[in-house]
Amino acid sequence: MRAHSIFKNFYRDSVALMQLSAKVGGLEGVELASALMGTPANQEMMVAAGLLDAPMAEVAPNDLVFVVKGTEEATQLAVAEFERLLTAAETKGAAKEEKPFGSLAEALKARPEATFALISVPGEYAGAEAMKALHRGLNVMLFSDNVPEWQEIALKKYAFEHGLLVMGPDCGTAIIAGVPLAFANVVGRGNIGVVGASGTGTQEVTTIVDQLGGGVSHAIGTGGHDLSVSVGGLTMRSGIAALAEDVETKVIVLVSKPPAKEVAEAVLAQASSVGKPVVVCFLGAAPGSITGKNLTQANTLEEAAHKAIALANGQAPSFTSVTASTPRVQQRATDLKKVLAPGQKYVRGLYSGGTFCYEALLSLQTILPEVFGNTPTGKAQKLANIHKSQGHTVIDLGDDDFTRGKPHPMIDPSQRNERLLHEAADPETAVVLLDVVIGYGANADPAGELAGAVREARAIAQKGGRELVFIGFVCGTDKDVQGLASQRKKLEEAGVHLCSSNAEAIALTGAVLVG
Amino acid sequence: MKSILSSDLSVINLGLVRFAEPLQDMGTPVAACQWQPPAEGNPEIGWKLAELVNHPKVEEANKIAFERYLASTPVLEGIATAADVIPAMQGKKLILHSGPPIAWADMCGPQKGAVCGAAVLEGWAATTEEAATLVEKGEIAIDSCNHHNAVGPMAGITSPSMPVWVVRDTVNGNTTFSNMNEGLGKVLRFGANSDEVLHRLRWMRDVLAPVLKATLAHMEPLELKPLIAQAMHMGDECHNRNVAATSLLFRKLVPVALRHGVASPKELDEAFAFIAGNDHFFLNLSMAACKAMLNAAAGVPGSSMVTVMARNGIKFGIQLSAFPGRWFQADAPYVEGLFFPGYSQADAARDLGDSAITETCGIGGFAMAAAPAIVQFVGGTSDDALNNTISMKQITLGINGNFTLPMLNFTGTPAGIDARLVADTGIRPVINTGIAHKDAGVGQIGAGVTWAPMPCFTAAIEALYEEVCK
């Protein structure tokens, strides 16, 4: 059936009326609804649409006509609703909402003063975003991984030629002028500049510098592929040049796995010529293999931090990390191993930081007969099954092996905690070696999460009549939101034997297991 | 790089939201982006786009193109018979249509109907059926208006005997044309071709055009940018709302026509009643003016400025300044809007007509803030109208200070669409437009808003990359 209502001398423009018609037309049971000013032409249109049988003589052009077709109930409701809508004051929001930027282009239009882009979009798009940022004169930190190598080269060449910095791809850590970027710690400002190809390596060096009372000018990340032959260390070279020019920086620290020979030569030649002391920590390089004017080799991350501070203070860089045979380590180990039963023979290193794991694999293979891992290096061997430890096992739970489709263990500890309980149930497990990384990007309370798992693991072992030795360290500072001291306390209370660095934790582990 | 270590950081964070946290804690300015993959998520085109961003050659070319566009000064020269001013029509059976070129067999209903009507109007065929056969056989040629410096709304049909507006850019010297607006209802531009339609077209040719021509002959060439600007202060955006501009034009013409007695009282009465009864009369003139301004910008090698957006009811095509005459096409979208009683989306044709030349020129949808009434077609508020205009600033090279927007503190309209910015931001040019019935001759069934399809812009980016970066 049809219903209509007439509003005498009531003008609304046609667009507003069409809008109201559309709203009322959407009501259930309404077949068709239309509101128009009552001109003859409009009435003819309503007739043509089957809403009227004939034009209504009583309707004048200045009258508003509403006609509706549908079920009886619906037409009545529609007439009422139309009247309500027609007379309701339209007060819908006057404020122009502030929308977030949808692209770099938009953000830059609003913030032309921007100097830096931090990019963590999916790898297949990240290179293009970085290139756009560089083309607009921004420096870039590219957290994203899986950027094609040819794009990385194009980005770095462009940046190199235009005096811009591109950190990454695959760059997890940087500190620029005291500002931590991505996974980084709050460290004091000072005169030590770092260029690091490894994120956790840079975190370890900068946090130890801070703990020792030193400070960091800048920590430049290069990303994991920068020192390959094809990329040629372009970012590391730019980084060295930038820190060389930077007035705040007195000492430069380089952190990386040993690069390809020609890349290492180029980097070291440059480092040797910038006129500032440079501490070179190429983890795994043979001790004594890095020499040259102004160059000081460091064999551990800890050593790099100590030597940099000495050099910054004008002292000789004499520090060396402890080893398994250092008397004070031996003494501590003697106490620890008292609790071990004869069948408990092996270390199970469960790392969240890739470089820490790498450092442990390198060091432990020199004192233990056989070491296994998911990311073996040197003499270390690949685990038959990465989910099951065998003999001395040191694994990187932050590797793609474990993080594909799952959060990184620095963010979500559940995978490592689970693995910890498995190791506790293994009667051959003697030492569990653990790292805890705090700072931005990391879990809000990693030590608290781990302490719970450690207690549970201990209970499992005790059920089997065993005690476990937990050895660990915390990478971070008291200025980090999680707090170094409180994180250490939580681990200590759970019975973890704490060391001041990864190097020391590895040494202590070795000492417990050997001799 | 020295600067990044020694100057204060100001960061744009693209990706993980929590990476902004340390920056905020440290008091470092950081702008968050809700990043979306650009170029429709195609990484290969995305890289090409990145190579073009801030490319010196493109930047320089765009500067030139945009300046030429801004400097352009279109004036209404007069009225002419199409065949007298469009060389390709002289002595030829040629009918022009809107949008990119299209084969007869592929044409949409309204355009086919209009082609047939024009063929009968020209006397080339006795019936529309015969007309269809002649076009099919190739005895009557069809081509895109834009290939001949012409533009036409909806079907855009222009045939040799039709009167056209002649607009000349006095700075750059180019001349553009547009047919004349027939009003609403059963009209050729919506594909209607009945006797009533053809009768009106003959009257426009025989009465309306001579009256206007004679009137204009007594006037200085009429500057169109000030007239459009004035209309925009009166609630027009000069695409889908032309009531103010039509009135302003009317006010210019009538006193001159009367003073000089350019025609009989009956003819004057008919002609001016016709104009007064058609709110859209100015639209075609607005389009010719826009075409002139954009022709000025066309042909700058390396420029990514969009100089044409046009639709034929099947395809939406754009041209870049760098590639005059080369179309980048995608399927024409449907229009979101409101329908006249008795019609719905199911009856609608795809987006149709050359009238998106207005948006290309920085008016129409880009000037929606001038005409908030328009936005109601899509159920929006006047704030939405403002926001539509504001968002177009993200994809344009600059603003056109000739066309100011009272609601936005008299800033100019966003103008000079940069295809790179469209592909990069994912913000597509907004278009205010009428909705045609998909069948020939039914006419306009609604109006609303639509957006230019992205594949046109990504295709243009690929071509520009080949041109500039290879």
JSON list of N, CA and C in Angstrom, two decimals, chain B residues 365-426:
[
{"chain": "B", "resi": 365, "resn": "GLY", "atom": "N", "xyz": [34.92, 18.27, -7.75]},
{"chain": "B", "resi": 365, "resn": "GLY", "atom": "CA", "xyz": [35.09, 17.57, -6.46]},
{"chain": "B", "resi": 365, "resn": "GLY", "atom": "C", "xyz": [36.21, 18.14, -5.62]},
{"chain": "B", "resi": 366, "resn": "PHE", "atom": "N", "xyz": [37.25, 18.65, -6.28]},
{"chain": "B", "resi": 366, "resn": "PHE", "atom": "CA", "xyz": [38.38, 19.21, -5.54]},
{"chain": "B", "resi": 366, "resn": "PHE", "atom": "C", "xyz": [37.99, 20.50, -4.82]},
{"chain": "B", "resi": 367, "resn": "ALA", "atom": "N", "xyz": [36.93, 21.13, -5.31]},
{"chain": "B", "resi": 367, "resn": "ALA", "atom": "CA", "xyz": [36.46, 22.37, -4.69]},
{"chain": "B", "resi": 367, "resn": "ALA", "atom": "C", "xyz": [35.15, 22.12, -3.96]},
{"chain": "B", "resi": 368, "resn": "MET", "atom": "N", "xyz": [34.97, 20.88, -3.49]},
{"chain": "B", "resi": 368, "resn": "MET", "atom": "CA", "xyz": [33.71, 20.54, -2.81]},
{"chain": "B", "resi": 368, "resn": "MET", "atom": "C", "xyz": [33.45, 21.46, -1.63]},
{"chain": "B", "resi": 369, "resn": "ALA", "atom": "N", "xyz": [34.52, 21.96, -1.03]},
{"chain": "B", "resi": 369, "resn": "ALA", "atom": "CA", "xyz": [34.37, 22.86, 0.11]},
{"chain": "B", "resi": 369, "resn": "ALA", "atom": "C", "xyz": [33.61, 24.13, -0.27]},
{"chain": "B", "resi": 370, "resn": "ALA", "atom": "N", "xyz": [33.61, 24.46, -1.58]},
{"chain": "B", "resi": 370, "resn": "ALA", "atom": "CA", "xyz": [32.88, 25.64, -2.02]},
{"chain": "B", "resi": 370, "resn": "ALA", "atom": "C", "xyz": [31.39, 25.35, -2.13]},
{"chain": "B", "resi": 371, "resn": "ALA", "atom": "N", "xyz": [31.05, 24.07, -2.25]},
{"chain": "B", "resi": 371, "resn": "ALA", "atom": "CA", "xyz": [29.66, 23.69, -2.53]},
{"chain": "B", "resi": 371, "resn": "ALA", "atom": "C", "xyz": [29.21, 22.57, -1.61]},
{"chain": "B", "resi": 372, "resn": "PRO", "atom": "N", "xyz": [29.09, 22.88, -0.32]},
{"chain": "B", "resi": 372, "resn": "PRO", "atom": "CA", "xyz": [28.76, 21.80, 0.64]},
{"chain": "B", "resi": 372, "resn": "PRO", "atom": "C", "xyz": [27.45, 21.08, 0.30]},
{"chain": "B", "resi": 373, "resn": "ALA", "atom": "N", "xyz": [26.56, 21.75, -0.42]},
{"chain": "B", "resi": 373, "resn": "ALA", "atom": "CA", "xyz": [25.28, 21.11, -0.74]},
{"chain": "B", "resi": 373, "resn": "ALA", "atom": "C", "xyz": [25.49, 19.81, -1.51]},
{"chain": "B", "resi": 374, "resn": "ILE", "atom": "N", "xyz": [26.56, 19.77, -2.29]},
{"chain": "B", "resi": 374, "resn": "ILE", "atom": "CA", "xyz": [26.86, 18.61, -3.13]},
{"chain": "B", "resi": 374, "resn": "ILE", "atom": "C", "xyz": [27.07, 17.34, -2.31]},
{"chain": "B", "resi": 375, "resn": "VAL", "atom": "N", "xyz": [27.71, 17.50, -1.16]},
{"chain": "B", "resi": 375, "resn": "VAL", "atom": "CA", "xyz": [28.16, 16.32, -0.42]},
{"chain": "B", "resi": 375, "resn": "VAL", "atom": "C", "xyz": [26.99, 15.51, 0.13]},
{"chain": "B", "resi": 376, "resn": "GLN", "atom": "N", "xyz": [25.83, 16.16, 0.18]},
{"chain": "B", "resi": 376, "resn": "GLN", "atom": "CA", "xyz": [24.66, 15.44, 0.68]},
{"chain": "B", "resi": 376, "resn": "GLN", "atom": "C", "xyz": [24.28, 14.27, -0.22]},
{"chain": "B", "resi": 377, "resn": "PHE", "atom": "N", "xyz": [24.76, 14.33, -1.47]},
{"chain": "B", "resi": 377, "resn": "PHE", "atom": "CA", "xyz": [24.48, 13.22, -2.37]},
{"chain": "B", "resi": 377, "resn": "PHE", "atom": "C", "xyz": [25.02, 11.90, -1.84]},
{"chain": "B", "resi": 378, "resn": "VAL", "atom": "N", "xyz": [26.03, 11.95, -1.03]},
{"chain": "B", "resi": 378, "resn": "VAL", "atom": "CA", "xyz": [26.56, 10.71, -0.48]},
{"chain": "B", "resi": 378, "resn": "VAL", "atom": "C", "xyz": [26.34, 10.67, 1.03]},
{"chain": "B", "resi": 379, "resn": "GLY", "atom": "N", "xyz": [25.32, 11.38, 1.48]},
{"chain": "B", "resi": 379, "resn": "GLY", "atom": "CA", "xyz": [24.96, 11.28, 2.88]},
{"chain": "B", "resi": 379, "resn": "GLY", "atom": "C", "xyz": [25.96, 11.93, 3.80]},
{"chain": "B", "resi": 380, "resn": "GLY", "atom": "N", "xyz": [26.76, 12.84, 3.28]},
{"chain": "B", "resi": 380, "resn": "GLY", "atom": "CA", "xyz": [27.80, 13.44, 4.10]},
{"chain": "B", "resi": 380, "resn": "GLY", "atom": "C", "xyz": [27.36, 14.76, 4.72]},
{"chain": "B", "resi": 381, "resn": "THR", "atom": "N", "xyz": [28.23, 15.30, 5.52]},
{"chain": "B", "resi": 381, "resn": "THR", "atom": "CA", "xyz": [27.99, 16.60, 6.14]},
{"chain": "B", "resi": 381, "resn": "THR", "atom": "C", "xyz": [28.85, 17.63, 5.43]},
{"chain": "B", "resi": 382, "resn": "SER", "atom": "N", "xyz": [28.66, 18.89, 5.77]},
{"chain": "B", "resi": 382, "resn": "SER", "atom": "CA", "xyz": [29.49, 19.90, 5.14]},
{"chain": "B", "resi": 382, "resn": "SER", "atom": "C", "xyz": [30.95, 19.73, 5.54]},
{"chain": "B", "resi": 383, "resn": "ASP", "atom": "N", "xyz": [31.17, 19.11, 6.71]},
{"chain": "B", "resi": 383, "resn": "ASP", "atom": "CA", "xyz": [32.56, 18.81, 7.09]},
{"chain": "B", "resi": 383, "resn": "ASP", "atom": "C", "xyz": [33.19, 17.81, 6.13]},
{"chain": "B", "resi": 384, "resn": "ASP", "atom": "N", "xyz": [32.37, 16.86, 5.66]},
{"chain": "B", "resi": 384, "resn": "ASP", "atom": "CA", "xyz": [32.91, 15.90, 4.69]},
{"chain": "B", "resi": 384, "resn": "ASP", "atom": "C", "xyz": [33.34, 16.62, 3.42]},
{"chain": "B", "resi": 385, "resn": "ALA", "atom": "N", "xyz": [32.57, 17.62, 3.04]},
{"chain": "B", "resi": 385, "resn": "ALA", "atom": "CA", "xyz": [32.93, 18.40, 1.85]},
{"chain": "B", "resi": 385, "resn": "ALA", "atom": "C", "xyz": [34.28, 19.06, 2.05]},
{"chain": "B", "resi": 386, "resn": "LEU", "atom": "N", "xyz": [34.45, 19.66, 3.21]},
{"chain": "B", "resi": 386, "resn": "LEU", "atom": "CA", "xyz": [35.74, 20.30, 3.51]},
{"chain": "B", "resi": 386, "resn": "LEU", "atom": "C", "xyz": [36.85, 19.27, 3.51]},
{"chain": "B", "resi": 387, "resn": "ASN", "atom": "N", "xyz": [36.57, 18.13, 4.15]},
{"chain": "B", "resi": 387, "resn": "ASN", "atom": "CA", "xyz": [37.62, 17.10, 4.25]},
{"chain": "B", "resi": 387, "resn": "ASN", "atom": "C", "xyz": [37.99, 16.55, 2.88]},
{"chain": "B", "resi": 388, "resn": "ASN", "atom": "N", "xyz": [37.00, 16.43, 1.99]},
{"chain": "B", "resi": 388, "resn": "ASN", "atom": "CA", "xyz": [37.31, 15.95, 0.64]},
{"chain": "B", "resi": 388, "resn": "ASN", "atom": "C", "xyz": [38.27, 16.92, -0.05]},
{"chain": "B", "resi": 389, "resn": "THR", "atom": "N", "xyz": [38.00, 18.18, 0.07]},
{"chain": "B", "resi": 389, "resn": "THR", "atom": "CA", "xyz": [38.90, 19.17, -0.54]},
{"chain": "B", "resi": 389, "resn": "THR", "atom": "C", "xyz": [40.27, 19.10, 0.12]},
{"chain": "B", "resi": 390, "resn": "ILE", "atom": "N", "xyz": [40.28, 19.05, 1.45]},
{"chain": "B", "resi": 390, "resn": "ILE", "atom": "CA", "xyz": [41.56, 19.03, 2.16]},
{"chain": "B", "resi": 390, "resn": "ILE", "atom": "C", "xyz": [42.38, 17.80, 1.77]},
{"chain": "B", "resi": 391, "resn": "SER", "atom": "N", "xyz": [41.70, 16.66, 1.64]},
{"chain": "B", "resi": 391, "resn": "SER", "atom": "CA", "xyz": [42.46, 15.44, 1.34]},
{"chain": "B", "resi": 391, "resn": "SER", "atom": "C", "xyz": [43.07, 15.50, -0.07]},
{"chain": "B", "resi": 392, "resn": "MET", "atom": "N", "xyz": [42.45, 16.27, -0.96]},
{"chain": "B", "resi": 392, "resn": "MET", "atom": "CA", "xyz": [43.02, 16.37, -2.31]},
{"chain": "B", "resi": 392, "resn": "MET", "atom": "C", "xyz": [44.36, 17.11, -2.31]},
{"chain": "B", "resi": 393, "resn": "LYS", "atom": "N", "xyz": [44.60, 17.87, -1.23]},
{"chain": "B", "resi": 393, "resn": "LYS", "atom": "CA", "xyz": [45.89, 18.55, -1.13]},
{"chain": "B", "resi": 393, "resn": "LYS", "atom": "C", "xyz": [47.04, 17.55, -1.05]},
{"chain": "B", "resi": 394, "resn": "GLN", "atom": "N", "xyz": [46.71, 16.34, -0.62]},
{"chain": "B", "resi": 394, "resn": "GLN", "atom": "CA", "xyz": [47.77, 15.32, -0.49]},
{"chain": "B", "resi": 394, "resn": "GLN", "atom": "C", "xyz": [48.25, 14.82, -1.84]},
{"chain": "B", "resi": 395, "resn": "ILE", "atom": "N", "xyz": [47.46, 15.03, -2.89]},
{"chain": "B", "resi": 395, "resn": "ILE", "atom": "CA", "xyz": [47.83, 14.44, -4.18]},
{"chain": "B", "resi": 395, "resn": "ILE", "atom": "C", "xyz": [48.03, 15.51, -5.26]},
{"chain": "B", "resi": 396, "resn": "THR", "atom": "N", "xyz": [48.13, 16.76, -4.84]},
{"chain": "B", "resi": 396, "resn": "THR", "atom": "CA", "xyz": [48.26, 17.81, -5.84]},
{"chain": "B", "resi": 396, "resn": "THR", "atom": "C", "xyz": [49.59, 18.55, -5.70]},
{"chain": "B", "resi": 397, "resn": "LEU", "atom": "N", "xyz": [49.99, 19.17, -6.80]},
{"chain": "B", "resi": 397, "resn": "LEU", "atom": "CA", "xyz": [51.27, 19.88, -6.84]},
{"chain": "B", "resi": 397, "resn": "LEU", "atom": "C", "xyz": [51.21, 21.19, -6.09]},
{"chain": "B", "resi": 398, "resn": "GLY", "atom": "N", "xyz": [50.01, 21.75, -5.98]},
{"chain": "B", "resi": 398, "resn": "GLY", "atom": "CA", "xyz": [49.93, 23.04, -5.31]},
{"chain": "B", "resi": 398, "resn": "GLY", "atom": "C", "xyz": [48.49, 23.47, -5.17]},
{"chain": "B", "resi": 399, "resn": "ILE", "atom": "N", "xyz": [48.30, 24.76, -5.00]},
{"chain": "B", "resi": 399, "resn": "ILE", "atom": "CA", "xyz": [46.94, 25.28, -4.93]},
{"chain": "B", "resi": 399, "resn": "ILE", "atom": "C", "xyz": [46.78, 26.35, -6.00]},
{"chain": "B", "resi": 400, "resn": "ASN", "atom": "N", "xyz": [45.55, 26.49, -6.45]},
{"chain": "B", "resi": 400, "resn": "ASN", "atom": "CA", "xyz": [45.26, 27.51, -7.46]},
{"chain": "B", "resi": 400, "resn": "ASN", "atom": "C", "xyz": [44.62, 28.71, -6.76]},
{"chain": "B", "resi": 401, "resn": "GLY", "atom": "N", "xyz": [45.42, 29.74, -6.58]},
{"chain": "B", "resi": 401, "resn": "GLY", "atom": "CA", "xyz": [44.96, 30.92, -5.86]},
{"chain": "B", "resi": 401, "resn": "GLY", "atom": "C", "xyz": [43.86, 31.70, -6.57]},
{"chain": "B", "resi": 402, "resn": "ASN", "atom": "N", "xyz": [43.60, 31.35, -7.83]},
{"chain": "B", "resi": 402, "resn": "ASN", "atom": "CA", "xyz": [42.50, 32.02, -8.54]},
{"chain": "B", "resi": 402, "resn": "ASN", "atom": "C", "xyz": [41.14, 31.56, -8.01]},
{"chain": "B", "resi": 403, "resn": "PHE", "atom": "N", "xyz": [41.12, 30.32, -7.53]},
{"chain": "B", "resi": 403, "resn": "PHE", "atom": "CA", "xyz": [39.85, 29.75, -7.07]},
{"chain": "B", "resi": 403, "resn": "PHE", "atom": "C", "xyz": [39.92, 29.57, -5.56]},
{"chain": "B", "resi": 404, "resn": "THR", "atom": "N", "xyz": [39.36, 30.51, -4.82]},
{"chain": "B", "resi": 404, "resn": "THR", "atom": "CA", "xyz": [39.52, 30.45, -3.37]},
{"chain": "B", "resi": 404, "resn": "THR", "atom": "C", "xyz": [38.28, 29.89, -2.70]},
{"chain": "B", "resi": 405, "resn": "LEU", "atom": "N", "xyz": [38.50, 29.36, -1.51]},
{"chain": "B", "resi": 405, "resn": "LEU", "atom": "CA", "xyz": [37.45, 28.65, -0.79]},
{"chain": "B", "resi": 405, "resn": "LEU", "atom": "C", "xyz": [37.14, 29.37, 0.52]},
{"chain": "B", "resi": 406, "resn": "PRO", "atom": "N", "xyz": [36.00, 30.08, 0.58]},
{"chain": "B", "resi": 406, "resn": "PRO", "atom": "CA", "xyz": [35.67, 30.83, 1.79]},
{"chain": "B", "resi": 406, "resn": "PRO", "atom": "C", "xyz": [35.68, 29.95, 3.05]},
{"chain": "B", "resi": 407, "resn": "MET", "atom": "N", "xyz": [35.17, 28.73, 2.90]},
{"chain": "B", "resi": 407, "resn": "MET", "atom": "CA", "xyz": [35.06, 27.85, 4.08]},
{"chain": "B", "resi": 407, "resn": "MET", "atom": "C", "xyz": [36.42, 27.39, 4.59]},
{"chain": "B", "resi": 408, "resn": "LEU", "atom": "N", "xyz": [37.44, 27.53, 3.76]},
{"chain": "B", "resi": 408, "resn": "LEU", "atom": "CA", "xyz": [38.78, 27.13, 4.18]},
{"chain": "B", "resi": 408, "resn": "LEU", "atom": "C", "xyz": [39.68, 28.37, 4.23]},
{"chain": "B", "resi": 409, "resn": "ASN", "atom": "N", "xyz": [39.14, 29.40, 4.82]},
{"chain": "B", "resi": 409, "resn": "ASN", "atom": "CA", "xyz": [39.90, 30.65, 4.99]},
{"chain": "B", "resi": 409, "resn": "ASN", "atom": "C", "xyz": [40.46, 31.19, 3.68]},
{"chain": "B", "resi": 410, "resn": "PHE", "atom": "N", "xyz": [39.71, 31.00, 2.62]},
{"chain": "B", "resi": 410, "resn": "PHE", "atom": "CA", "xyz": [40.08, 31.58, 1.32]},
{"chain": "B", "resi": 410, "resn": "PHE", "atom": "C", "xyz": [41.40, 31.05, 0.78]},
{"chain": "B", "resi": 411, "resn": "THR", "atom": "N", "xyz": [41.75, 29.82, 1.18]},
{"chain": "B", "resi": 411, "resn": "THR", "atom": "CA", "xyz": [42.90, 29.20, 0.49]},
{"chain": "B", "resi": 411, "resn": "THR", "atom": "C", "xyz": [42.42, 28.80, -0.90]},
{"chain": "B", "resi": 412, "resn": "GLY", "atom": "N", "xyz": [43.38, 28.62, -1.79]},
{"chain": "B", "resi": 412, "resn": "GLY", "atom": "CA", "xyz": [43.03, 28.19, -3.14]},
{"chain": "B", "resi": 412, "resn": "GLY", "atom": "C", "xyz": [42.66, 26.72, -3.17]},
{"chain": "B", "resi": 413, "resn": "THR", "atom": "N", "xyz": [42.08, 26.29, -4.29]},
{"chain": "B", "resi": 413, "resn": "THR", "atom": "CA", "xyz": [41.73, 24.88, -4.41]},
{"chain": "B", "resi": 413, "resn": "THR", "atom": "C", "xyz": [42.99, 24.06, -4.68]},
{"chain": "B", "resi": 414, "resn": "PRO", "atom": "N", "xyz": [43.00, 22.80, -4.20]},
{"chain": "B", "resi": 414, "resn": "PRO", "atom": "CA", "xyz": [44.12, 21.92, -4.54]},
{"chain": "B", "resi": 414, "resn": "PRO", "atom": "C", "xyz": [44.09, 21.65, -6.04]},
{"chain": "B", "resi": 415, "resn": "ALA", "atom": "N", "xyz": [45.23, 21.78, -6.70]},
{"chain": "B", "resi": 415, "resn": "ALA", "atom": "CA", "xyz": [45.23, 21.65, -8.17]},
{"chain": "B", "resi": 415, "resn": "ALA", "atom": "C", "xyz": [46.53, 21.04, -8.66]},
{"chain": "B", "resi": 416, "resn": "GLY", "atom": "N", "xyz": [46.45, 20.44, -9.83]},
{"chain": "B", "resi": 416, "resn": "GLY", "atom": "CA", "xyz": [47.62, 19.82, -10.43]},
{"chain": "B", "resi": 416, "resn": "GLY", "atom": "C", "xyz": [47.84, 18.45, -9.83]},
{"chain": "B", "resi": 417, "resn": "ILE", "atom": "N", "xyz": [47.04, 17.48, -10.25]},
{"chain": "B", "resi": 417, "resn": "ILE", "atom": "CA", "xyz": [47.15, 16.13, -9.66]},
{"chain": "B", "resi": 417, "resn": "ILE", "atom": "C", "xyz": [48.49, 15.52, -10.08]},
{"chain": "B", "resi": 418, "resn": "ASP", "atom": "N", "xyz": [49.23, 15.05, -9.09]},
{"chain": "B", "resi": 418, "resn": "ASP", "atom": "CA", "xyz": [50.51, 14.39, -9.34]},
{"chain": "B", "resi": 418, "resn": "ASP", "atom": "C", "xyz": [50.27, 12.88, -9.27]},
{"chain": "B", "resi": 419, "resn": "ALA", "atom": "N", "xyz": [50.41, 12.20, -10.41]},
{"chain": "B", "resi": 419, "resn": "ALA", "atom": "CA", "xyz": [50.12, 10.75, -10.45]},
{"chain": "B", "resi": 419, "resn": "ALA", "atom": "C", "xyz": [50.97, 10.00, -9.44]},
{"chain": "B", "resi": 420, "resn": "ARG", "atom": "N", "xyz": [52.16, 10.51, -9.15]},
{"chain": "B", "resi": 420, "resn": "ARG", "atom": "CA", "xyz": [53.02, 9.84, -8.17]},
{"chain": "B", "resi": 420, "resn": "ARG", "atom": "C", "xyz": [52.37, 9.87, -6.78]},
{"chain": "B", "resi": 421, "resn": "LEU", "atom": "N", "xyz": [51.81, 11.01, -6.44]},
{"chain": "B", "resi": 421, "resn": "LEU", "atom": "CA", "xyz": [51.22, 11.14, -5.10]},
{"chain": "B", "resi": 421, "resn": "LEU", "atom": "C", "xyz": [49.96, 10.28, -4.98]},
{"chain": "B", "resi": 422, "resn": "VAL", "atom": "N", "xyz": [49.22, 10.16, -6.08]},
{"chain": "B", "resi": 422, "resn": "VAL", "atom": "CA", "xyz": [48.02, 9.30, -6.05]},
{"chain": "B", "resi": 422, "resn": "VAL", "atom": "C", "xyz": [48.44, 7.87, -5.77]},
{"chain": "B", "resi": 423, "resn": "ALA", "atom": "N", "xyz": [49.42, 7.39, -6.54]},
{"chain": "B", "resi": 423, "resn": "ALA", "atom": "CA", "xyz": [49.88, 6.00, -6.37]},
{"chain": "B", "resi": 423, "resn": "ALA", "atom": "C", "xyz": [50.50, 5.80, -4.99]},
{"chain": "B", "resi": 424, "resn": "ASP", "atom": "N", "xyz": [51.16, 6.82, -4.49]},
{"chain": "B", "resi": 424, "resn": "ASP", "atom": "CA", "xyz": [51.88, 6.69, -3.22]},
{"chain": "B", "resi": 424, "resn": "ASP", "atom": "C", "xyz": [50.94, 6.72, -2.02]},
{"chain": "B", "resi": 425, "resn": "THR", "atom": "N", "xyz": [50.01, 7.64, -2.03]},
{"chain": "B", "resi": 425, "resn": "THR", "atom": "CA", "xyz": [49.14, 7.79, -0.85]},
{"chain": "B", "resi": 425, "resn": "THR", "atom": "C", "xyz": [47.92, 6.89, -0.91]},
{"chain": "B", "resi": 426, "resn": "GLY", "atom": "N", "xyz": [47.58, 6.40, -2.10]},
{"chain": "B", "resi": 426, "resn": "GLY", "atom": "CA", "xyz": [46.34, 5.63, -2.23]},
{"chain": "B", "resi": 426, "resn": "GLY", "atom": "C", "xyz": [45.10, 6.52, -2.21]}
]
